[in-house]
PDB file of C-alpha atoms in Angstrom:
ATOM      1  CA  UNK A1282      92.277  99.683 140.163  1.00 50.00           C
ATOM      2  CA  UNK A1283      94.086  98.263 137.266  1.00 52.00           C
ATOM      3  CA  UNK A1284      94.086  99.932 133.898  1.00 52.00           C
ATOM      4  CA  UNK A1285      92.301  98.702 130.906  1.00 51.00           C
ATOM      5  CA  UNK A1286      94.719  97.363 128.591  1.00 49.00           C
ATOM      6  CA  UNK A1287      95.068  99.466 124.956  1.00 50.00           C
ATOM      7  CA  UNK A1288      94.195  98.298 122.324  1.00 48.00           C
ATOM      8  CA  UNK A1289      94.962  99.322 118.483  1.00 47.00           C
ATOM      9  CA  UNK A1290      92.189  99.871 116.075  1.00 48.00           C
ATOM     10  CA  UNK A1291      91.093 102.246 113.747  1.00 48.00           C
ATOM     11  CA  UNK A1292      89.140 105.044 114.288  1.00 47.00           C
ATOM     12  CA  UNK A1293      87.017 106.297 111.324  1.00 47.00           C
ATOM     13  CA  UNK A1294      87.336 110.037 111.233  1.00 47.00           C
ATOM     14  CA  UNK A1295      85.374 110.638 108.148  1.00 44.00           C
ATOM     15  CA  UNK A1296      82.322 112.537 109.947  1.00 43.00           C
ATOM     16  CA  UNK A1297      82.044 115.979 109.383  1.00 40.00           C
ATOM     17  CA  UNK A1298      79.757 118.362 111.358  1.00 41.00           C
ATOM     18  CA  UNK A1299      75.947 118.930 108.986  1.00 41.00           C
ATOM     19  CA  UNK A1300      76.991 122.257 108.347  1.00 41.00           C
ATOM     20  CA  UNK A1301      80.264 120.953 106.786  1.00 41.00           C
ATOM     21  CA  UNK A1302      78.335 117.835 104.818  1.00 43.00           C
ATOM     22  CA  UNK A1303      77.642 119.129 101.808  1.00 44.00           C
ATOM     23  CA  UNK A1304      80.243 121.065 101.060  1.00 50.00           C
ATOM     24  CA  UNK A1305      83.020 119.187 102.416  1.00 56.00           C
ATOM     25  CA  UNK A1306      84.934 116.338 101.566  1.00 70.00           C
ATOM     26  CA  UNK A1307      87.220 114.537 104.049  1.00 71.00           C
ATOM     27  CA  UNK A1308      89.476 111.510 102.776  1.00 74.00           C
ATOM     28  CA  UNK A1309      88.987 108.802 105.398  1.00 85.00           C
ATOM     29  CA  UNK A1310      91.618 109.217 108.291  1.00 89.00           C
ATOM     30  CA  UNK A1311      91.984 106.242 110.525  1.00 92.00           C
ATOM     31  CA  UNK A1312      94.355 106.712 113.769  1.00 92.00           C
ATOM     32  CA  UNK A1313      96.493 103.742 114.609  1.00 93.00           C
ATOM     33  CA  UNK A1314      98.468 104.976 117.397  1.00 94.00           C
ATOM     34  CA  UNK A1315      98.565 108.098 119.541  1.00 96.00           C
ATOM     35  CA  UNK A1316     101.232 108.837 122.089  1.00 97.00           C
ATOM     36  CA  UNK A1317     101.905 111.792 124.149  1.00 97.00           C
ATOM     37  CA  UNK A1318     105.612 111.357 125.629  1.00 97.00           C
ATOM     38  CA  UNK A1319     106.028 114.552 127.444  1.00 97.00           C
ATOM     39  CA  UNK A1320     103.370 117.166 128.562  1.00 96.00           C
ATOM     40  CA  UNK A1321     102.554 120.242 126.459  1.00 95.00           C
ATOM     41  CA  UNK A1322     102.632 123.404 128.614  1.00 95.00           C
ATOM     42  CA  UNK A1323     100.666 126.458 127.784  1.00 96.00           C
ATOM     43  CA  UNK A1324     103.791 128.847 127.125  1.00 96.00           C
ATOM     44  CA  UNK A1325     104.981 125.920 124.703  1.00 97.00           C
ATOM     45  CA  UNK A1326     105.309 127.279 120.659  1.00 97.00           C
ATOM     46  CA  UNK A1327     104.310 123.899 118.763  1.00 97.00           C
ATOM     47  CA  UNK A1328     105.175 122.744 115.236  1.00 97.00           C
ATOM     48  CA  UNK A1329     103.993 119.693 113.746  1.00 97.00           C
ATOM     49  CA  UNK A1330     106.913 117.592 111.399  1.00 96.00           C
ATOM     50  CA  UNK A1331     105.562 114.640 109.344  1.00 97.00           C
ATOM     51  CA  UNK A1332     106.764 111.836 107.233  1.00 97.00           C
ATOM     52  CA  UNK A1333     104.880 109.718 104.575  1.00 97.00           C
ATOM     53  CA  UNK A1334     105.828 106.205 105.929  1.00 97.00           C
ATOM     54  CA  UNK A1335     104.324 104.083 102.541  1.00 96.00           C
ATOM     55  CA  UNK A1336     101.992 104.857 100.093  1.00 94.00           C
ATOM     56  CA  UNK A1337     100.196 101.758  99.147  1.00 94.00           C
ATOM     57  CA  UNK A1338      97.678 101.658  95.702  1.00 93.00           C
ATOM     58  CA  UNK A1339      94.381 100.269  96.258  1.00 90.00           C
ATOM     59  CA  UNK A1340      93.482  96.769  94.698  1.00 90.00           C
ATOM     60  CA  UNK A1341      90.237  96.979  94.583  1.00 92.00           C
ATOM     61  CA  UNK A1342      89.956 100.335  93.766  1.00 89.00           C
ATOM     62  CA  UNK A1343      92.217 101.755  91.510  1.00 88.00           C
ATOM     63  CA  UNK A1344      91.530 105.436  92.045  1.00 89.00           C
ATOM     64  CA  UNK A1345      92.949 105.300  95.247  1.00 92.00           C
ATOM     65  CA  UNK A1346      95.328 104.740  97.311  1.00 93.00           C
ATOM     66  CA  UNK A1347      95.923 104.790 101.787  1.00 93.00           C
ATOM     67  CA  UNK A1348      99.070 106.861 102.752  1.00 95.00           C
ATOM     68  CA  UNK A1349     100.851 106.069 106.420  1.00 96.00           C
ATOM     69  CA  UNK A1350     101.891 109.082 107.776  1.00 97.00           C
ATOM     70  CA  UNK A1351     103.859 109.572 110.807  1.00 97.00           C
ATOM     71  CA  UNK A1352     103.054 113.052 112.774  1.00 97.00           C
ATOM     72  CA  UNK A1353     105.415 114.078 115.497  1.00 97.00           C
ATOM     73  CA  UNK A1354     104.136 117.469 117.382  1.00 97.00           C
ATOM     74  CA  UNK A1355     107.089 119.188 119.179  1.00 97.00           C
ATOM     75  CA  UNK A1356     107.734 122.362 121.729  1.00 97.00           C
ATOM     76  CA  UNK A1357     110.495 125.370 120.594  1.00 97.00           C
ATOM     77  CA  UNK A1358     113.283 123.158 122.184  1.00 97.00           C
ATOM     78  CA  UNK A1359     112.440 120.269 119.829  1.00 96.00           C
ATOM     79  CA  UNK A1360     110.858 117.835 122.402  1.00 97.00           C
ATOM     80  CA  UNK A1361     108.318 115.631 120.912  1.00 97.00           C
ATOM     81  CA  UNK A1362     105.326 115.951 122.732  1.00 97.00           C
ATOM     82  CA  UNK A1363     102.917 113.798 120.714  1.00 97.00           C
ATOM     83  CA  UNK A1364     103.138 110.822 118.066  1.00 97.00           C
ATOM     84  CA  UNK A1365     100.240 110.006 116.111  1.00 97.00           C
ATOM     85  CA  UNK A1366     100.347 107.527 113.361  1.00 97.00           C
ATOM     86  CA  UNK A1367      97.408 107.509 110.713  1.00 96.00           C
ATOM     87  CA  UNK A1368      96.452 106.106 107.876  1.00 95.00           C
ATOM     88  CA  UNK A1369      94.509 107.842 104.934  1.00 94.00           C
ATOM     89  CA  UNK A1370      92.501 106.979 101.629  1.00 92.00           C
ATOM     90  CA  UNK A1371      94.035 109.214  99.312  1.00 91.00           C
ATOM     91  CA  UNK A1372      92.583 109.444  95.409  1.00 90.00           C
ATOM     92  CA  UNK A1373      95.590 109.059  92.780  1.00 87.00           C
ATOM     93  CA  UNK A1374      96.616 110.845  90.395  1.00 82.00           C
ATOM     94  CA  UNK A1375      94.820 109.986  86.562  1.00 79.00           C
ATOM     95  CA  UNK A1376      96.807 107.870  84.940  1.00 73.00           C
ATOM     96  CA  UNK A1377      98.714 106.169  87.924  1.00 66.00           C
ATOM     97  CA  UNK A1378      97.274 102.925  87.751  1.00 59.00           C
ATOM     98  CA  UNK A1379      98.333 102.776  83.826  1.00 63.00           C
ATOM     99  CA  UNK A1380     101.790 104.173  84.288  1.00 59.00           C
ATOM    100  CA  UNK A1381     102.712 102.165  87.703  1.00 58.00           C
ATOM    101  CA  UNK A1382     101.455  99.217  85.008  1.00 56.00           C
ATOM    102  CA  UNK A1383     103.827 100.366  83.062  1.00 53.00           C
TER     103      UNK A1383
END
């Protein structure tokens, strides 16, 4: 049997459980890659390390902005054990869009 063959796209993650509707707000999180290197084991301590890859202001909307993050889960020896890279709609700061003008 051959394996389908992956394919990137984004995954909207902005749905929230009823309960959570009205009183939460999630920025829109879309996953463009997801990896899992090495196996997690159940005995394995875990600690997520990420890095803001580019922050890039909206055109269209200027009170916002989408933030690439890169999110590397590791064990208590330092392996990575997952890579996910996302992308989220972030709202700026007041101001931003006058003072990046600037």
């Amino acid at each position: 049997m051959n394996p389908k063959p992956r394919t990137k796209k984004a995954i909207d993650m902005t749905q929230t459980p009823a309960s959570h509707a009205s009183t939460t707000t999630q920025p829109p999180i879309y996953l463009e890659d997801l990896t899992w290197p090495q196996p997690t084991r159940a005995s394995d301590v875990l600690h997520v390390v990420s890095e803001v890859i580019e922050v890039t202001p909206s055109r269209s909307k200027p009170d916002r902005g989408m933030v690439s993050v890169r999110s590397e889960t590791r064990n208590q020896h330092g392996d990575v054990l997952q890579v996910a890279n996302v992308r989220i709609v972030v709202p700026r700061r007041p101001g931003a869009s006058k003072a990046a003008a600037a």
